[in-house]
Amino acid sequence: MRRSFLIIAWIVLAASFAWAAGSSIGVFIPGVRQGSPIYDMLAAGAERLAAERPGTTVRIYEAGFNQAEWEDKLTSFVATGNFDIVLTSNPSMPELVANVSRSFPRQKFIILDGYLTGNPNVYSALYNQLEQGYIAGYLAGLASISGMKGTNSEKKVGMIIGQNYPVMDRMIIPGFEQGLKAADPAFQLDVRVLGNWYDAAKAADLARSLFAAGVDVILPICGSASQGVIKAAQDAGRWLVFFDNDEFARAPGVILGCVVLHQDMLSYGTLKAALEGTLKFGKADIVGMKEGYIELLQQHPDYSKYVPKAIRDKVDEAVRAIKSGALAFKVPTL
Ligand code: RBF
């Protein structure tokens, strides 16, 4: 009798220690998860970690598309005091996190797809999107001049972007343009700005006007509005290249290639290191193809189905050159 009481007491005690040792992760999404793979992967990495670690909880908060509200919403999220780690993502978040961190100096943050050094409570990781842009641009350019179905001889390629921001203007667009010009120096890049990350009807209009101007390949970076770009490309029989995620299944026969970010891996890995006490807060990393966080999906069956071998061989060579360091892109200080 006495012995079983002791055993029960021990179990209760052990359970309460396990509870106390549990960790809580808050994921702050500056936008909406649905339709933006970069945010979906952020949340998915945290969910995977929680599923593996008993006692770890995850709260996903979507701050919506009104950027003027994000700082207040982040402040309220942090003020609950509920989270050991607050995880967020996009290049505008370092500034907001720096502000909120001043009011909550005990809160730890992880920012992905952003860069902030020197704050002892913040770890951040920025993707080398010059590499990502270059590979997407090189593929788009080679396809555009190949004479393959759906292309023309105009040497015009387009982008539809949600908005301008330093990472877009100083890495993604210049990288994409460099890739195009590596295919042929005469290429012209036509960039259209949507003004938000969700208006698919307007994105379709922009895509139609690009196609009408002679563009035969578009890179959409406009969140859930990309659905409109897909529709316009299907109607026009032209091509797309994609960023961030494997999008082949959304539009078979329209997508040439996807140069993805393994944001789910980075989310999972940095959170795990943070909970184990090994993440270097205060530090900012830059990650790219060599580190395995940017990848052209060369193994996807649609890639070999729609992109001729001569083009794939050239793109393979560029990927290998980036991985070996023979082709290097220095990330600008943003
Ligand atoms: N990308 C998305 O896919 N969806 C978004 O809602 C979104 N919102 C953004 C808001 C701001 C203020 C900034 C600077 C970027 C945003 N991005 C968004 C772009 C994202 O950070 C990244 O650059 C692209 O997904 C390309 O990898």
PDB file of C-alpha atoms in Angstrom, residues 94-317:
ATOM      1  CA  PRO A  94      14.331  42.180 -38.406  1.00  0.00           C
ATOM      2  CA  GLU A  95      13.358  45.821 -37.924  1.00  0.00           C
ATOM      3  CA  LEU A  96      10.101  44.961 -36.139  1.00  0.00           C
ATOM      4  CA  VAL A  97      11.742  42.292 -33.988  1.00  0.00           C
ATOM      5  CA  ALA A  98      14.502  44.742 -33.018  1.00  0.00           C
ATOM      6  CA  ASN A  99      11.849  47.216 -31.825  1.00  0.00           C
ATOM      7  CA  VAL A 100       9.778  44.658 -29.913  1.00  0.00           C
ATOM      8  CA  SER A 101      12.909  43.112 -28.427  1.00  0.00           C
ATOM      9  CA  ARG A 102      13.733  46.421 -26.718  1.00  0.00           C
ATOM     10  CA  SER A 103      10.483  46.198 -24.728  1.00  0.00           C
ATOM     11  CA  PHE A 104      10.814  42.451 -24.006  1.00  0.00           C
ATOM     12  CA  PRO A 105      14.514  41.873 -23.408  1.00  0.00           C
ATOM     13  CA  ARG A 106      13.994  38.293 -22.169  1.00  0.00           C
ATOM     14  CA  GLN A 107      12.202  37.058 -25.295  1.00  0.00           C
ATOM     15  CA  LYS A 108      14.200  34.904 -27.718  1.00  0.00           C
ATOM     16  CA  PHE A 109      13.476  35.227 -31.449  1.00  0.00           C
ATOM     17  CA  ILE A 110      14.391  33.331 -34.605  1.00  0.00           C
ATOM     18  CA  ILE A 111      13.992  35.174 -37.921  1.00  0.00           C
ATOM     19  CA  LEU A 112      14.269  33.224 -41.166  1.00  0.00           C
ATOM     20  CA  ASP A 113      14.462  34.916 -44.597  1.00  0.00           C
ATOM     21  CA  GLY A 114      15.860  37.965 -42.793  1.00  0.00           C
ATOM     22  CA  TYR A 115      19.135  39.336 -41.469  1.00  0.00           C
ATOM     23  CA  LEU A 116      19.887  40.861 -38.069  1.00  0.00           C
ATOM     24  CA  THR A 117      23.190  40.666 -36.230  1.00  0.00           C
ATOM     25  CA  GLY A 118      24.273  41.703 -32.794  1.00  0.00           C
ATOM     26  CA  ASN A 119      21.037  41.324 -30.818  1.00  0.00           C
ATOM     27  CA  PRO A 120      21.820  38.669 -28.170  1.00  0.00           C
ATOM     28  CA  ASN A 121      18.192  37.474 -28.211  1.00  0.00           C
ATOM     29  CA  VAL A 122      17.884  37.044 -31.968  1.00  0.00           C
ATOM     30  CA  TYR A 123      19.172  34.389 -34.336  1.00  0.00           C
ATOM     31  CA  SER A 124      18.542  35.011 -38.032  1.00  0.00           C
ATOM     32  CA  ALA A 125      19.245  33.291 -41.337  1.00  0.00           C
ATOM     33  CA  LEU A 126      19.118  34.862 -44.769  1.00  0.00           C
ATOM     34  CA  TYR A 127      18.972  32.915 -48.031  1.00  0.00           C
ATOM     35  CA  ASN A 128      21.498  33.737 -50.717  1.00  0.00           C
ATOM     36  CA  GLN A 129      18.786  34.596 -53.228  1.00  0.00           C
ATOM     37  CA  LEU A 130      21.333  35.791 -55.778  1.00  0.00           C
ATOM     38  CA  GLU A 131      22.003  32.071 -56.306  1.00  0.00           C
ATOM     39  CA  GLN A 132      18.327  31.196 -56.391  1.00  0.00           C
ATOM     40  CA  GLY A 133      17.562  34.028 -58.826  1.00  0.00           C
ATOM     41  CA  TYR A 134      20.518  33.158 -61.033  1.00  0.00           C
ATOM     42  CA  ILE A 135      19.506  29.519 -61.510  1.00  0.00           C
ATOM     43  CA  ALA A 136      15.865  30.449 -62.159  1.00  0.00           C
ATOM     44  CA  GLY A 137      16.964  33.152 -64.630  1.00  0.00           C
ATOM     45  CA  TYR A 138      19.455  30.922 -66.432  1.00  0.00           C
ATOM     46  CA  LEU A 139      16.804  28.214 -66.870  1.00  0.00           C
ATOM     47  CA  ALA A 140      14.179  30.751 -68.010  1.00  0.00           C
ATOM     48  CA  GLY A 141      16.601  32.374 -70.456  1.00  0.00           C
ATOM     49  CA  LEU A 142      17.851  29.137 -71.989  1.00  0.00           C
ATOM     50  CA  ALA A 143      14.280  27.910 -72.445  1.00  0.00           C
ATOM     51  CA  SER A 144      13.146  31.233 -73.925  1.00  0.00           C
ATOM     52  CA  ILE A 145      15.773  31.158 -76.701  1.00  0.00           C
ATOM     53  CA  SER A 146      15.508  27.405 -77.321  1.00  0.00           C
ATOM     54  CA  GLY A 147      12.702  27.564 -79.870  1.00  0.00           C
ATOM     55  CA  MET A 148      10.707  25.075 -77.785  1.00  0.00           C
ATOM     56  CA  LYS A 149       6.901  25.178 -77.853  1.00  0.00           C
ATOM     57  CA  GLY A 150       5.444  28.307 -76.224  1.00  0.00           C
ATOM     58  CA  THR A 151       8.569  30.441 -76.710  1.00  0.00           C
ATOM     59  CA  ASN A 152       9.450  33.192 -79.195  1.00  0.00           C
ATOM     60  CA  SER A 153      12.543  35.019 -80.423  1.00  0.00           C
ATOM     61  CA  GLU A 154      11.919  38.250 -78.464  1.00  0.00           C
ATOM     62  CA  LYS A 155      14.379  37.687 -75.600  1.00  0.00           C
ATOM     63  CA  LYS A 156      11.940  39.058 -73.054  1.00  0.00           C
ATOM     64  CA  VAL A 157      11.278  37.460 -69.672  1.00  0.00           C
ATOM     65  CA  GLY A 158       9.054  38.780 -66.880  1.00  0.00           C
ATOM     66  CA  MET A 159       8.567  38.826 -63.138  1.00  0.00           C
ATOM     67  CA  ILE A 160       5.440  39.571 -61.123  1.00  0.00           C
ATOM     68  CA  ILE A 161       6.339  40.584 -57.585  1.00  0.00           C
ATOM     69  CA  GLY A 162       4.193  41.343 -54.550  1.00  0.00           C
ATOM     70  CA  GLN A 163       6.129  44.483 -53.676  1.00  0.00           C
ATOM     71  CA  ASN A 164       9.628  45.963 -53.783  1.00  0.00           C
ATOM     72  CA  TYR A 165      11.948  45.435 -50.788  1.00  0.00           C
ATOM     73  CA  PRO A 166      15.738  45.427 -50.429  1.00  0.00           C
ATOM     74  CA  VAL A 167      16.136  41.631 -50.739  1.00  0.00           C
ATOM     75  CA  MET A 168      13.997  41.716 -53.889  1.00  0.00           C
ATOM     76  CA  ASP A 169      15.761  44.728 -55.406  1.00  0.00           C
ATOM     77  CA  ARG A 170      19.312  43.809 -54.454  1.00  0.00           C
ATOM     78  CA  MET A 171      19.335  40.017 -54.636  1.00  0.00           C
ATOM     79  CA  ILE A 172      16.354  38.345 -56.311  1.00  0.00           C
ATOM     80  CA  ILE A 173      15.959  40.664 -59.330  1.00  0.00           C
ATOM     81  CA  PRO A 174      19.719  41.134 -59.965  1.00  0.00           C
ATOM     82  CA  GLY A 175      20.329  37.373 -59.577  1.00  0.00           C
ATOM     83  CA  PHE A 176      17.510  36.534 -61.984  1.00  0.00           C
ATOM     84  CA  GLU A 177      18.752  39.139 -64.461  1.00  0.00           C
ATOM     85  CA  GLN A 178      22.325  37.825 -64.280  1.00  0.00           C
ATOM     86  CA  GLY A 179      21.047  34.317 -65.022  1.00  0.00           C
ATOM     87  CA  LEU A 180      19.089  35.580 -68.023  1.00  0.00           C
ATOM     88  CA  LYS A 181      22.103  37.443 -69.352  1.00  0.00           C
ATOM     89  CA  ALA A 182      24.273  34.374 -68.908  1.00  0.00           C
ATOM     90  CA  ALA A 183      21.882  32.659 -71.325  1.00  0.00           C
ATOM     91  CA  ASP A 184      22.008  35.657 -73.695  1.00  0.00           C
ATOM     92  CA  PRO A 185      23.250  39.182 -72.883  1.00  0.00           C
ATOM     93  CA  ALA A 186      20.436  40.672 -75.008  1.00  0.00           C
ATOM     94  CA  PHE A 187      17.680  39.590 -72.584  1.00  0.00           C
ATOM     95  CA  GLN A 188      15.348  42.237 -71.204  1.00  0.00           C
ATOM     96  CA  LEU A 189      13.667  41.670 -67.850  1.00  0.00           C
ATOM     97  CA  ASP A 190      10.210  43.210 -67.399  1.00  0.00           C
ATOM     98  CA  VAL A 191       9.229  43.432 -63.705  1.00  0.00           C
ATOM     99  CA  ARG A 192       5.612  44.183 -62.748  1.00  0.00           C
ATOM    100  CA  VAL A 193       4.626  45.053 -59.174  1.00  0.00           C
ATOM    101  CA  LEU A 194       1.298  43.767 -57.843  1.00  0.00           C
ATOM    102  CA  GLY A 195       1.199  45.879 -54.676  1.00  0.00           C
ATOM    103  CA  ASN A 196       0.037  43.027 -52.407  1.00  0.00           C
ATOM    104  CA  TRP A 197       0.506  39.282 -51.884  1.00  0.00           C
ATOM    105  CA  TYR A 198      -3.004  37.999 -52.623  1.00  0.00           C
ATOM    106  CA  ASP A 199      -4.772  39.581 -55.612  1.00  0.00           C
ATOM    107  CA  ALA A 200      -4.872  36.705 -58.123  1.00  0.00           C
ATOM    108  CA  ALA A 201      -7.164  38.540 -60.578  1.00  0.00           C
ATOM    109  CA  LYS A 202      -4.809  41.498 -60.847  1.00  0.00           C
ATOM    110  CA  ALA A 203      -1.793  39.152 -61.080  1.00  0.00           C
ATOM    111  CA  ALA A 204      -3.519  37.391 -64.011  1.00  0.00           C
ATOM    112  CA  ASP A 205      -3.989  40.779 -65.728  1.00  0.00           C
ATOM    113  CA  LEU A 206      -0.313  41.623 -65.236  1.00  0.00           C
ATOM    114  CA  ALA A 207       0.708  38.229 -66.621  1.00  0.00           C
ATOM    115  CA  ARG A 208      -1.539  38.652 -69.662  1.00  0.00           C
ATOM    116  CA  SER A 209      -0.011  42.043 -70.402  1.00  0.00           C
ATOM    117  CA  LEU A 210       3.503  40.603 -70.068  1.00  0.00           C
ATOM    118  CA  PHE A 211       2.649  37.804 -72.491  1.00  0.00           C
ATOM    119  CA  ALA A 212       1.110  40.345 -74.888  1.00  0.00           C
ATOM    120  CA  ALA A 213       4.396  42.293 -74.782  1.00  0.00           C
ATOM    121  CA  GLY A 214       6.313  39.238 -75.999  1.00  0.00           C
ATOM    122  CA  VAL A 215       7.349  37.663 -72.677  1.00  0.00           C
ATOM    123  CA  ASP A 216       7.422  33.855 -72.839  1.00  0.00           C
ATOM    124  CA  VAL A 217       8.561  32.955 -69.289  1.00  0.00           C
ATOM    125  CA  ILE A 218       7.480  34.569 -65.993  1.00  0.00           C
ATOM    126  CA  LEU A 219       8.811  34.180 -62.455  1.00  0.00           C
ATOM    127  CA  PRO A 220       5.929  34.963 -60.053  1.00  0.00           C
ATOM    128  CA  ILE A 221       6.903  35.994 -56.513  1.00  0.00           C
ATOM    129  CA  CYS A 222       3.565  37.220 -55.252  1.00  0.00           C
ATOM    130  CA  GLY A 223       2.277  34.783 -52.631  1.00  0.00           C
ATOM    131  CA  SER A 224      -1.197  33.351 -53.178  1.00  0.00           C
ATOM    132  CA  ALA A 225      -1.718  35.709 -56.163  1.00  0.00           C
ATOM    133  CA  SER A 226       0.473  33.311 -58.166  1.00  0.00           C
ATOM    134  CA  GLN A 227      -2.705  31.340 -58.876  1.00  0.00           C
ATOM    135  CA  GLY A 228      -3.688  34.098 -61.339  1.00  0.00           C
ATOM    136  CA  VAL A 229      -0.298  33.933 -63.066  1.00  0.00           C
ATOM    137  CA  ILE A 230      -0.685  30.168 -63.474  1.00  0.00           C
ATOM    138  CA  LYS A 231      -4.121  30.612 -65.033  1.00  0.00           C
ATOM    139  CA  ALA A 232      -2.819  33.230 -67.506  1.00  0.00           C
ATOM    140  CA  ALA A 233       0.161  31.027 -68.481  1.00  0.00           C
ATOM    141  CA  GLN A 234      -2.134  28.040 -69.032  1.00  0.00           C
ATOM    142  CA  ASP A 235      -4.445  30.138 -71.230  1.00  0.00           C
ATOM    143  CA  ALA A 236      -1.552  31.617 -73.215  1.00  0.00           C
ATOM    144  CA  GLY A 237       0.447  28.390 -73.516  1.00  0.00           C
ATOM    145  CA  ARG A 238       3.552  30.082 -72.067  1.00  0.00           C
ATOM    146  CA  TRP A 239       5.928  29.103 -69.257  1.00  0.00           C
ATOM    147  CA  LEU A 240       6.673  29.827 -65.603  1.00  0.00           C
ATOM    148  CA  VAL A 241       9.595  29.245 -63.307  1.00  0.00           C
ATOM    149  CA  PHE A 242       8.888  29.103 -59.585  1.00  0.00           C
ATOM    150  CA  PHE A 243      10.589  30.054 -56.354  1.00  0.00           C
ATOM    151  CA  ASP A 244      10.250  28.672 -52.808  1.00  0.00           C
ATOM    152  CA  ASN A 245       8.410  25.373 -53.197  1.00  0.00           C
ATOM    153  CA  ASP A 246       7.636  22.386 -55.421  1.00  0.00           C
ATOM    154  CA  GLU A 247       4.750  23.813 -57.446  1.00  0.00           C
ATOM    155  CA  PHE A 248       4.848  21.363 -60.391  1.00  0.00           C
ATOM    156  CA  ALA A 249       1.564  19.684 -59.445  1.00  0.00           C
ATOM    157  CA  ARG A 250      -0.335  22.987 -59.569  1.00  0.00           C
ATOM    158  CA  ALA A 251       0.205  23.388 -63.297  1.00  0.00           C
ATOM    159  CA  PRO A 252       1.619  20.416 -65.228  1.00  0.00           C
ATOM    160  CA  GLY A 253       3.079  21.502 -68.563  1.00  0.00           C
ATOM    161  CA  VAL A 254       3.388  25.170 -67.581  1.00  0.00           C
ATOM    162  CA  ILE A 255       6.200  25.087 -65.041  1.00  0.00           C
ATOM    163  CA  LEU A 256       9.754  24.648 -66.318  1.00  0.00           C
ATOM    164  CA  GLY A 257      11.440  24.400 -62.943  1.00  0.00           C
ATOM    165  CA  CYS A 258      11.224  25.171 -59.238  1.00  0.00           C
ATOM    166  CA  VAL A 259      14.176  26.588 -57.306  1.00  0.00           C
ATOM    167  CA  VAL A 260      13.073  25.905 -53.759  1.00  0.00           C
ATOM    168  CA  LEU A 261      14.001  27.070 -50.288  1.00  0.00           C
ATOM    169  CA  HIS A 262      14.123  24.330 -47.662  1.00  0.00           C
ATOM    170  CA  GLN A 263      12.567  26.654 -45.127  1.00  0.00           C
ATOM    171  CA  ASP A 264      10.860  23.726 -43.330  1.00  0.00           C
ATOM    172  CA  MET A 265      14.286  22.172 -42.660  1.00  0.00           C
ATOM    173  CA  LEU A 266      15.697  25.473 -41.474  1.00  0.00           C
ATOM    174  CA  SER A 267      12.691  26.094 -39.236  1.00  0.00           C
ATOM    175  CA  TYR A 268      12.917  22.607 -37.710  1.00  0.00           C
ATOM    176  CA  GLY A 269      16.707  22.703 -37.344  1.00  0.00           C
ATOM    177  CA  THR A 270      17.024  26.145 -35.785  1.00  0.00           C
ATOM    178  CA  LEU A 271      14.149  25.544 -33.344  1.00  0.00           C
ATOM    179  CA  LYS A 272      15.611  22.190 -32.305  1.00  0.00           C
ATOM    180  CA  ALA A 273      19.018  23.770 -31.715  1.00  0.00           C
ATOM    181  CA  ALA A 274      17.376  26.590 -29.750  1.00  0.00           C
ATOM    182  CA  LEU A 275      15.508  24.166 -27.477  1.00  0.00           C
ATOM    183  CA  GLU A 276      18.684  22.135 -26.981  1.00  0.00           C
ATOM    184  CA  GLY A 277      20.594  25.291 -26.100  1.00  0.00           C
ATOM    185  CA  THR A 278      23.004  25.180 -29.020  1.00  0.00           C
ATOM    186  CA  LEU A 279      21.602  27.896 -31.317  1.00  0.00           C
ATOM    187  CA  LYS A 280      23.921  30.895 -31.484  1.00  0.00           C
ATOM    188  CA  PHE A 281      21.664  33.792 -30.594  1.00  0.00           C
ATOM    189  CA  GLY A 282      23.193  37.087 -31.688  1.00  0.00           C
ATOM    190  CA  LYS A 283      24.406  35.499 -34.906  1.00  0.00           C
ATOM    191  CA  ALA A 284      23.122  35.812 -38.485  1.00  0.00           C
ATOM    192  CA  ASP A 285      23.844  33.129 -41.078  1.00  0.00           C
ATOM    193  CA  ILE A 286      23.629  33.277 -44.849  1.00  0.00           C
ATOM    194  CA  VAL A 287      22.600  29.971 -46.392  1.00  0.00           C
ATOM    195  CA  GLY A 288      22.452  28.846 -49.988  1.00  0.00           C
ATOM    196  CA  MET A 289      22.887  25.931 -52.358  1.00  0.00           C
ATOM    197  CA  LYS A 290      26.099  24.652 -50.836  1.00  0.00           C
ATOM    198  CA  GLU A 291      24.492  24.409 -47.396  1.00  0.00           C
ATOM    199  CA  GLY A 292      21.504  22.581 -48.903  1.00  0.00           C
ATOM    200  CA  TYR A 293      18.843  25.218 -48.229  1.00  0.00           C
ATOM    201  CA  ILE A 294      18.375  26.307 -51.867  1.00  0.00           C
ATOM    202  CA  GLU A 295      17.776  23.615 -54.461  1.00  0.00           C
ATOM    203  CA  LEU A 296      16.712  23.309 -58.081  1.00  0.00           C
ATOM    204  CA  LEU A 297      14.345  20.319 -58.205  1.00  0.00           C
ATOM    205  CA  GLN A 298      16.332  18.485 -60.869  1.00  0.00           C
ATOM    206  CA  GLN A 299      14.899  15.073 -59.996  1.00  0.00           C
ATOM    207  CA  HIS A 300      11.272  16.000 -60.559  1.00  0.00           C
ATOM    208  CA  PRO A 301       9.852  14.051 -63.531  1.00  0.00           C
ATOM    209  CA  ASP A 302       8.243  17.210 -64.997  1.00  0.00           C
ATOM    210  CA  TYR A 303      11.643  18.898 -65.150  1.00  0.00           C
ATOM    211  CA  SER A 304      13.058  16.257 -67.483  1.00  0.00           C
ATOM    212  CA  LYS A 305       9.726  15.909 -69.272  1.00  0.00           C
ATOM    213  CA  TYR A 306       9.459  19.569 -70.330  1.00  0.00           C
ATOM    214  CA  VAL A 307      13.028  20.914 -70.302  1.00  0.00           C
ATOM    215  CA  PRO A 308      15.214  19.610 -73.149  1.00  0.00           C
ATOM    216  CA  LYS A 309      18.370  17.750 -72.102  1.00  0.00           C
ATOM    217  CA  ALA A 310      20.749  20.295 -73.654  1.00  0.00           C
ATOM    218  CA  ILE A 311      19.270  22.976 -71.378  1.00  0.00           C
ATOM    219  CA  ARG A 312      19.264  20.731 -68.303  1.00  0.00           C
ATOM    220  CA  ASP A 313      22.956  19.959 -68.873  1.00  0.00           C
ATOM    221  CA  LYS A 314      23.855  23.649 -68.931  1.00  0.00           C
ATOM    222  CA  VAL A 315      21.779  24.383 -65.831  1.00  0.00           C
ATOM    223  CA  ASP A 316      23.344  21.365 -64.057  1.00  0.00           C
ATOM    224  CA  GLU A 317      26.743  22.835 -64.787  1.00  0.00           C
TER     225      GLU A 317
END
